mmCIF file of C-alpha atoms in Angstrom:
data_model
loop_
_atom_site.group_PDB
_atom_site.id
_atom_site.type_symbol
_atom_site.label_atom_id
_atom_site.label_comp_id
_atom_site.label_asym_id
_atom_site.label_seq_id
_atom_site.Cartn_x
_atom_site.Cartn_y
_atom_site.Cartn_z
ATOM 1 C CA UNK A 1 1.266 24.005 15.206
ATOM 2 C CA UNK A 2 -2.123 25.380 15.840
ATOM 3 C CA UNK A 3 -4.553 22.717 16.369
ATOM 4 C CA UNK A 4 -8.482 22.798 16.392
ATOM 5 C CA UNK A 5 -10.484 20.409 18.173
ATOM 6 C CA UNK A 6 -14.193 19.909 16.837
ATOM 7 C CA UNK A 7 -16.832 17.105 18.907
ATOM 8 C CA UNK A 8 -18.464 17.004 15.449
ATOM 9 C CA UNK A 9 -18.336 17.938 11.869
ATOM 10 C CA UNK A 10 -19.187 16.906 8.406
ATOM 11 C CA UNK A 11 -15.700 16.489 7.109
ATOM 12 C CA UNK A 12 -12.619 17.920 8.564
ATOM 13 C CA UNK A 13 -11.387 18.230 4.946
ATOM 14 C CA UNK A 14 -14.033 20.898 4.160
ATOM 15 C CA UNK A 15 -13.898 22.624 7.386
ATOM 16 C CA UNK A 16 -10.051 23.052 6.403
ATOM 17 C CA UNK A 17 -11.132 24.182 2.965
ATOM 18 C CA UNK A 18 -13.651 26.476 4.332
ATOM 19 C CA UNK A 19 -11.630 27.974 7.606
ATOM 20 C CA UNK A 20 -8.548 28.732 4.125
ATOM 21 C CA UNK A 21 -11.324 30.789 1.956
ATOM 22 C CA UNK A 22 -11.941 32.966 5.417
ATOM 23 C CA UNK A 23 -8.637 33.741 6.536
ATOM 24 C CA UNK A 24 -4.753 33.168 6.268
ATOM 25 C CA UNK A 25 -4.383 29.887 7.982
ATOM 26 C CA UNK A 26 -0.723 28.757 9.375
ATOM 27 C CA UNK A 27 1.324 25.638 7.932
ATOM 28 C CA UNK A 28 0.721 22.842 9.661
ATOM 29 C CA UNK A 29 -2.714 23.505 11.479
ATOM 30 C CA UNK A 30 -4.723 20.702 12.006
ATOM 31 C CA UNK A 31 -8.495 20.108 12.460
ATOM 32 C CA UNK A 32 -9.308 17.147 14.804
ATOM 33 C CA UNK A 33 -12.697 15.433 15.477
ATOM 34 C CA UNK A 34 -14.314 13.304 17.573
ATOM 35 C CA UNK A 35 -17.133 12.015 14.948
ATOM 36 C CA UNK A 36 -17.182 12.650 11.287
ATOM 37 C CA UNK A 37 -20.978 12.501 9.345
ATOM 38 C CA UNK A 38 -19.213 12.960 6.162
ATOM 39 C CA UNK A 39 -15.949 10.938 5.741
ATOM 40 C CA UNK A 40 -13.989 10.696 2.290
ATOM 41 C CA UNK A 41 -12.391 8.342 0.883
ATOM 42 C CA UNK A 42 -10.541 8.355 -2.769
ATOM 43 C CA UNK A 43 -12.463 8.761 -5.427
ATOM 44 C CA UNK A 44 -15.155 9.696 -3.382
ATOM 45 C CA UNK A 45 -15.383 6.311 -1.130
ATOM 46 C CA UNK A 46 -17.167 6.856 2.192
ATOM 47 C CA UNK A 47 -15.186 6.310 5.159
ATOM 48 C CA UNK A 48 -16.946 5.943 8.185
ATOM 49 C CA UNK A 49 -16.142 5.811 12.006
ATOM 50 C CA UNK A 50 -17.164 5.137 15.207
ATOM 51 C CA UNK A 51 -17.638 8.370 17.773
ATOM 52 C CA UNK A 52 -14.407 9.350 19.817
ATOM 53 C CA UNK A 53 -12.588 6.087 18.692
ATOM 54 C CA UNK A 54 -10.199 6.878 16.111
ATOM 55 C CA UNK A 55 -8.116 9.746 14.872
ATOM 56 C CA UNK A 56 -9.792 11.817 12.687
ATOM 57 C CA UNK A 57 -7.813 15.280 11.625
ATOM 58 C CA UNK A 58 -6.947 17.171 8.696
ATOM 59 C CA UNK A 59 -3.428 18.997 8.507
ATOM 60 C CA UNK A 60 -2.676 22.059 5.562
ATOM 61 C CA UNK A 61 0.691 21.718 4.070
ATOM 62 C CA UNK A 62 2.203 24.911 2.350
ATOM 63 C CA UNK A 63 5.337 25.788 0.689
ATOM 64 C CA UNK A 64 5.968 21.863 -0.276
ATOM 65 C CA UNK A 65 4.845 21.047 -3.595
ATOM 66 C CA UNK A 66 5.631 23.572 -5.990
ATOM 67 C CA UNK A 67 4.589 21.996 -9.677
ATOM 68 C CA UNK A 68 1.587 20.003 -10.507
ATOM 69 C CA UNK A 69 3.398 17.147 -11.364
ATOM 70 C CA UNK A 70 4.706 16.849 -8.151
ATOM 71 C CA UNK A 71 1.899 16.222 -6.138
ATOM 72 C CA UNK A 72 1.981 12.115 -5.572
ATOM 73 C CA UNK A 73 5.704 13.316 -3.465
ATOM 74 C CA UNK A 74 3.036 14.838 -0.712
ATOM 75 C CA UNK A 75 1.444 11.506 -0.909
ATOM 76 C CA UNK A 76 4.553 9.953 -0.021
ATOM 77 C CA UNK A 77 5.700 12.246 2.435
ATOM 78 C CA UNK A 78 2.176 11.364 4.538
ATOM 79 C CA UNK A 79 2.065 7.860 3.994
ATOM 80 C CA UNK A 80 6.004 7.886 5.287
ATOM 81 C CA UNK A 81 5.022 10.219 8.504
ATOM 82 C CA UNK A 82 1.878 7.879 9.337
ATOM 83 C CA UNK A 83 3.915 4.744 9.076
ATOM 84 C CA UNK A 84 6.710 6.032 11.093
ATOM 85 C CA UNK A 85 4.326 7.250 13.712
ATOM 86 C CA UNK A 86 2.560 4.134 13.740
ATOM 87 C CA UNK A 87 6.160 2.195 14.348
ATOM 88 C CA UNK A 88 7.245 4.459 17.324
ATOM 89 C CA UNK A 89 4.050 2.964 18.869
ATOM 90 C CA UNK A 90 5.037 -0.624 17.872
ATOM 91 C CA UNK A 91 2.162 -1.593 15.471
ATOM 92 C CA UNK A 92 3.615 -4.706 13.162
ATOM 93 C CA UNK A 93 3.458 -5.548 10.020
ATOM 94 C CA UNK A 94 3.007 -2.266 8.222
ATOM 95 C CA UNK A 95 2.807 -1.187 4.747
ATOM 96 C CA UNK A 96 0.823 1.164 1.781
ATOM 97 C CA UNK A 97 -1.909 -0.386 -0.028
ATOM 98 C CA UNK A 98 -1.264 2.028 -2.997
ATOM 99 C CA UNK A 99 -1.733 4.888 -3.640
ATOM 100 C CA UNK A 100 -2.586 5.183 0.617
ATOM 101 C CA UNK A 101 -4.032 3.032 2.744
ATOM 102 C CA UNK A 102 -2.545 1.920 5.787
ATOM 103 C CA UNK A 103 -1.905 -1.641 6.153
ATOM 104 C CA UNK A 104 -1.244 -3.790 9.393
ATOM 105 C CA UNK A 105 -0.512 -6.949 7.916
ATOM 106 C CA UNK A 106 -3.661 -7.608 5.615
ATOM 107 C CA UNK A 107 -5.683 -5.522 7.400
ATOM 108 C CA UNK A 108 -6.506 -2.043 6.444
ATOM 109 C CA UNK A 109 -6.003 0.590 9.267
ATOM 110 C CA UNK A 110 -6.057 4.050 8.200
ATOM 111 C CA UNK A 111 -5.976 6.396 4.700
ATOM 112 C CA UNK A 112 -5.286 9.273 3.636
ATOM 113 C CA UNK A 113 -7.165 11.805 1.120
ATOM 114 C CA UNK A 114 -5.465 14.730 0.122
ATOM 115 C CA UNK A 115 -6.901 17.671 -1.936
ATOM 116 C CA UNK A 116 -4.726 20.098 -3.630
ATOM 117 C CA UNK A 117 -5.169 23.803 -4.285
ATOM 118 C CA UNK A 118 -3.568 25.217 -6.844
ATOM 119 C CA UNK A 119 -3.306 29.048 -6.778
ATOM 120 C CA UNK A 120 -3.170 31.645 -9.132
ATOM 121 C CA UNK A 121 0.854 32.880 -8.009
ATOM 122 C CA UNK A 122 1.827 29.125 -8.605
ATOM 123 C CA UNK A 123 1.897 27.792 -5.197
ATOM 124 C CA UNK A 124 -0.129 24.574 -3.964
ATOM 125 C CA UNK A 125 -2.068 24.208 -1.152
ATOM 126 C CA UNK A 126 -2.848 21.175 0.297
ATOM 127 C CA UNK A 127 -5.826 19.761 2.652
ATOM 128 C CA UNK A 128 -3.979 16.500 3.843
ATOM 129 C CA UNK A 129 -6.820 14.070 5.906
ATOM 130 C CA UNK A 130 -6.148 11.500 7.609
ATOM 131 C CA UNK A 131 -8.037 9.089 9.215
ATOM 132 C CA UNK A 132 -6.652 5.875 11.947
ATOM 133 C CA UNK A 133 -8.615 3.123 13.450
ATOM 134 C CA UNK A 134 -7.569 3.277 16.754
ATOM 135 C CA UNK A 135 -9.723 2.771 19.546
ATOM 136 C CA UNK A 136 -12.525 1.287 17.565
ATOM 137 C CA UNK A 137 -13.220 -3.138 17.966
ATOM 138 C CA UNK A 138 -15.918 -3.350 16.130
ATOM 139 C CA UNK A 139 -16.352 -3.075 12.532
ATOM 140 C CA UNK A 140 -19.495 -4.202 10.970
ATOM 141 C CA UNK A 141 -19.482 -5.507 7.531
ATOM 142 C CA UNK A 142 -15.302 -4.698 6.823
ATOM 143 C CA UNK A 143 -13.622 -7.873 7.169
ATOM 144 C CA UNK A 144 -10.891 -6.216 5.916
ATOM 145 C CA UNK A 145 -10.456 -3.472 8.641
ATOM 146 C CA UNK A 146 -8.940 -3.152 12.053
ATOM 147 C CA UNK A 147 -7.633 -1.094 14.656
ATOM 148 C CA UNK A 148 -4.209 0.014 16.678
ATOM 149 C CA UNK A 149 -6.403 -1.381 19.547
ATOM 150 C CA UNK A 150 -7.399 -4.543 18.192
ATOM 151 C CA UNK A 151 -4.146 -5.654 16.753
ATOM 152 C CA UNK A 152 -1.929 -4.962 19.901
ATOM 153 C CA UNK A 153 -5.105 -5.679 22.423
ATOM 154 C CA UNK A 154 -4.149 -2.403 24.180
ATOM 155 C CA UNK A 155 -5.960 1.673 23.852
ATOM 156 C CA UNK A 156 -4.155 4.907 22.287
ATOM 157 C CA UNK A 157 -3.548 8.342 23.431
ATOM 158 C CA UNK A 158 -5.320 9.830 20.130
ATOM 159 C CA UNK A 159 -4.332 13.389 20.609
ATOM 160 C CA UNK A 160 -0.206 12.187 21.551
ATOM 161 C CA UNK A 161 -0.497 10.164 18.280
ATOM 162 C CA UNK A 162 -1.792 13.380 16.142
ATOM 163 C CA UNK A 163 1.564 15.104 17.679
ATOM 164 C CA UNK A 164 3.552 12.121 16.673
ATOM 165 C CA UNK A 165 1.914 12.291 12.882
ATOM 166 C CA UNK A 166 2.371 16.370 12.483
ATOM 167 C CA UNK A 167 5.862 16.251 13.310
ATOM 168 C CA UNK A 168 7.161 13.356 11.475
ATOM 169 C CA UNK A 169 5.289 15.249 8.700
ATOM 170 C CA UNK A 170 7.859 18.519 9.111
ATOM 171 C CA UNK A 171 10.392 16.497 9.258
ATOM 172 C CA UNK A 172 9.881 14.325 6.593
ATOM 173 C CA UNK A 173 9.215 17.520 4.183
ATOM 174 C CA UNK A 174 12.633 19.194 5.788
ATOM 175 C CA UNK A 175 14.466 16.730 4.559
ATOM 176 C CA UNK A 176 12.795 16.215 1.552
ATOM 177 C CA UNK A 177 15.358 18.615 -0.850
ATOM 178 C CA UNK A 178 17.917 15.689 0.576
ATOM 179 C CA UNK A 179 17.016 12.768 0.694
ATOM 180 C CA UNK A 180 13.997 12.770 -2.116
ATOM 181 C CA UNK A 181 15.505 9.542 -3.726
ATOM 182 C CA UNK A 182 16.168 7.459 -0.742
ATOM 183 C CA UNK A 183 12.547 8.170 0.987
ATOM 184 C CA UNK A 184 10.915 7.389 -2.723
ATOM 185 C CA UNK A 185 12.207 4.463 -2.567
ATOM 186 C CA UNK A 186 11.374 4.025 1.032
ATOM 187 C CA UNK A 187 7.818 4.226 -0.020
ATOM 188 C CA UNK A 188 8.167 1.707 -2.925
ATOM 189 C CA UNK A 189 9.897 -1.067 0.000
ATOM 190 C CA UNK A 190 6.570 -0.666 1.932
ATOM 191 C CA UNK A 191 3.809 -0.910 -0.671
ATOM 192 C CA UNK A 192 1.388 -3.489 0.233
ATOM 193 C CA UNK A 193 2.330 -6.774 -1.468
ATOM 194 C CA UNK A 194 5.311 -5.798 -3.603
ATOM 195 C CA UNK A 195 6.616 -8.735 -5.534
ATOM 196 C CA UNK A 196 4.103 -10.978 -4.997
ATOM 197 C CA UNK A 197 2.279 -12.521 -7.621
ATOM 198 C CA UNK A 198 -1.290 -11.913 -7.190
ATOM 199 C CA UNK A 199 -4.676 -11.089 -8.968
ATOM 200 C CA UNK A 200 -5.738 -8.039 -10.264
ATOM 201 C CA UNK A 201 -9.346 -6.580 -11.789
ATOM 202 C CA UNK A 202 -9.035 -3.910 -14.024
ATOM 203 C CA UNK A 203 -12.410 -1.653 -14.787
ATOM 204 C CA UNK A 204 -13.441 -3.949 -17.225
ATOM 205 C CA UNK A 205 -14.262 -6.394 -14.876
ATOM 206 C CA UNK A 206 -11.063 -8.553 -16.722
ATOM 207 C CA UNK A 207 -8.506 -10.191 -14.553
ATOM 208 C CA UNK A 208 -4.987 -10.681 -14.729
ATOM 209 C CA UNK A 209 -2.048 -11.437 -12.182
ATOM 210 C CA UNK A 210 0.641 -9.839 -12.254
ATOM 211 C CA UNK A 211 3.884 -8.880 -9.614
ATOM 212 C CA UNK A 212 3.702 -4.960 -8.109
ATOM 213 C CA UNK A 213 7.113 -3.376 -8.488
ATOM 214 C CA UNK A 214 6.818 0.222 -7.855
ATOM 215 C CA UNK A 215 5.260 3.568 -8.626
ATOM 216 C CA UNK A 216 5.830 6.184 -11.387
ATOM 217 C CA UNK A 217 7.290 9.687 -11.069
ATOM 218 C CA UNK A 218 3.605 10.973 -11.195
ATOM 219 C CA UNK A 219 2.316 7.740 -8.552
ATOM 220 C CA UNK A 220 0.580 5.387 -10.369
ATOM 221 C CA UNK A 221 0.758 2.048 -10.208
ATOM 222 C CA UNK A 222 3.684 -0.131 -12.088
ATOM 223 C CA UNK A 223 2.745 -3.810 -12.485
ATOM 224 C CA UNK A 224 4.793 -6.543 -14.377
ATOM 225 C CA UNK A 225 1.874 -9.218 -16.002
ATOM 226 C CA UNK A 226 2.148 -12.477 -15.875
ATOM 227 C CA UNK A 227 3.773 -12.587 -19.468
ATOM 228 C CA UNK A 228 5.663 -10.142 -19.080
ATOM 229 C CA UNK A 229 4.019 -6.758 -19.680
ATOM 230 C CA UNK A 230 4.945 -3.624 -17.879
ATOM 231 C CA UNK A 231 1.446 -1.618 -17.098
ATOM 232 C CA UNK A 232 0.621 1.666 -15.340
ATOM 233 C CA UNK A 233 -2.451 2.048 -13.944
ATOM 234 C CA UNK A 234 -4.273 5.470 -12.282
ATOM 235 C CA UNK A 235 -6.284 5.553 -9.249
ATOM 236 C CA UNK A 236 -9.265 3.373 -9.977
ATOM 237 C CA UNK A 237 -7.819 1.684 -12.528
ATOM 238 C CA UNK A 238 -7.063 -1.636 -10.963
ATOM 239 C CA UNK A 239 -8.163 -2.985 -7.932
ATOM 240 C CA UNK A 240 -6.029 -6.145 -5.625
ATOM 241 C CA UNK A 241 -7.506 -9.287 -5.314
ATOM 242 C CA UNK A 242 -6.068 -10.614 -1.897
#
């Protein structure tokens, strides 16, 4: 794994994308930063963080995803890696807030915005970033957000967790071709309030509850109404109430 280590960019994402126009850049290398001016979110949400406090990195993923309508697998394959890094290091309570935010009870932690490539001999690229509170206490205006260090009162290695993220990432994606099924459904046991009836706001500024119960083949969001219905919804789409 080559890794890159930056005091200060714009967005690790596009310093990725860039450094891959310039030159044949290995799987797996990652761009790490201390401060971020330009953070992304989904959907073009603006993440932003506090200097040298949280883990801020962007990893390239080759050779995974081979069709287009693949590419929500990739999504599950980071959200799988971040959660199983984050449980080596003892963090409770975790779970996706579809399609991937990182959850510590109901507290959002971390997410993940990846950015696909697709090439004209077939194969995908993929800009995976990735971005933890970790170090950080103090959050003005999110009373939704949190850290590693403020849920477990104790300070992270930020460079040992990046190692711990990366290679549960290879390993998840070597053992993908085997156990596809069983780490799908792996993802659908942690999404963020599964089974729970709650409220919901759809674009239209209408709301309905309904019960979470999964995600489709292509990632978006299944939800059982109240009477009954089965909806899908696309990124955007909906939005929890909680």
């Amino acid at each position: 794994m080559r890794l890159v280590k930056l005091d200060a960019i714009d967005s690790t994402n596009d310093f990725l994308k860039d450094l891959i126009r310039q030159q044949n850049v290995e799987n797996f290398t990652v761009i790490s930063a201390e401060n971020q001016t330009k953070g992304k979110g989904q959907m073009g949400a603006v993440w932003n963080s506090e200097q040298g406090k949280n883990l801020i990195m962007s990893v390239l993923v080759k050779d995974f995803l081979s069709d287009p309508k693949d590419v929500f697998d990739l999504n599950i394959v980071i959200s799988l890696a971040v959660i199983r890094s984050l449980e080596q290091l003892n963090i409770p309570k975790l779970s996706i807030k579809w399609p991937n935010d990182i959850m510590s009870d109901n507290k959002k932690i971390g997410g993940i915005l990846i950015e696909n490539s697709f090439k004209s001999d077939q194969s995908i690229a993929s800009v995976v970033g990735i971005g933890l509170n970790v170090n950080q206490t103090h959050f003005e205006n999110l009373p939704q957000a949190a850290s590693l260090a403020l849920i477990t009162r104790n300070t992270f290695d930020k460079e040992a967790l990046l190692h711990l993220i990366v290679d549960e990432i290879q390993l998840i994606i070597n053992s993908w071709e085997t156990y596809a099924t069983a780490l799908k459904e792996n993802y659908s046991n942690l999404l963020f309030n599964k089974d729970v009836l709650m409220p919901f706001q759809k674009t239209d500024l209408s709301i309905f509850r309904g019960i979470i119960k999964g995600v489709t083949t292509t990632g978006q969001l299944k939800i059982v109404s109240e009477n009954g219905a089965l909806l899908d919804f696309d990124i955007k789409e909906v939005k929890m109430l909680f």
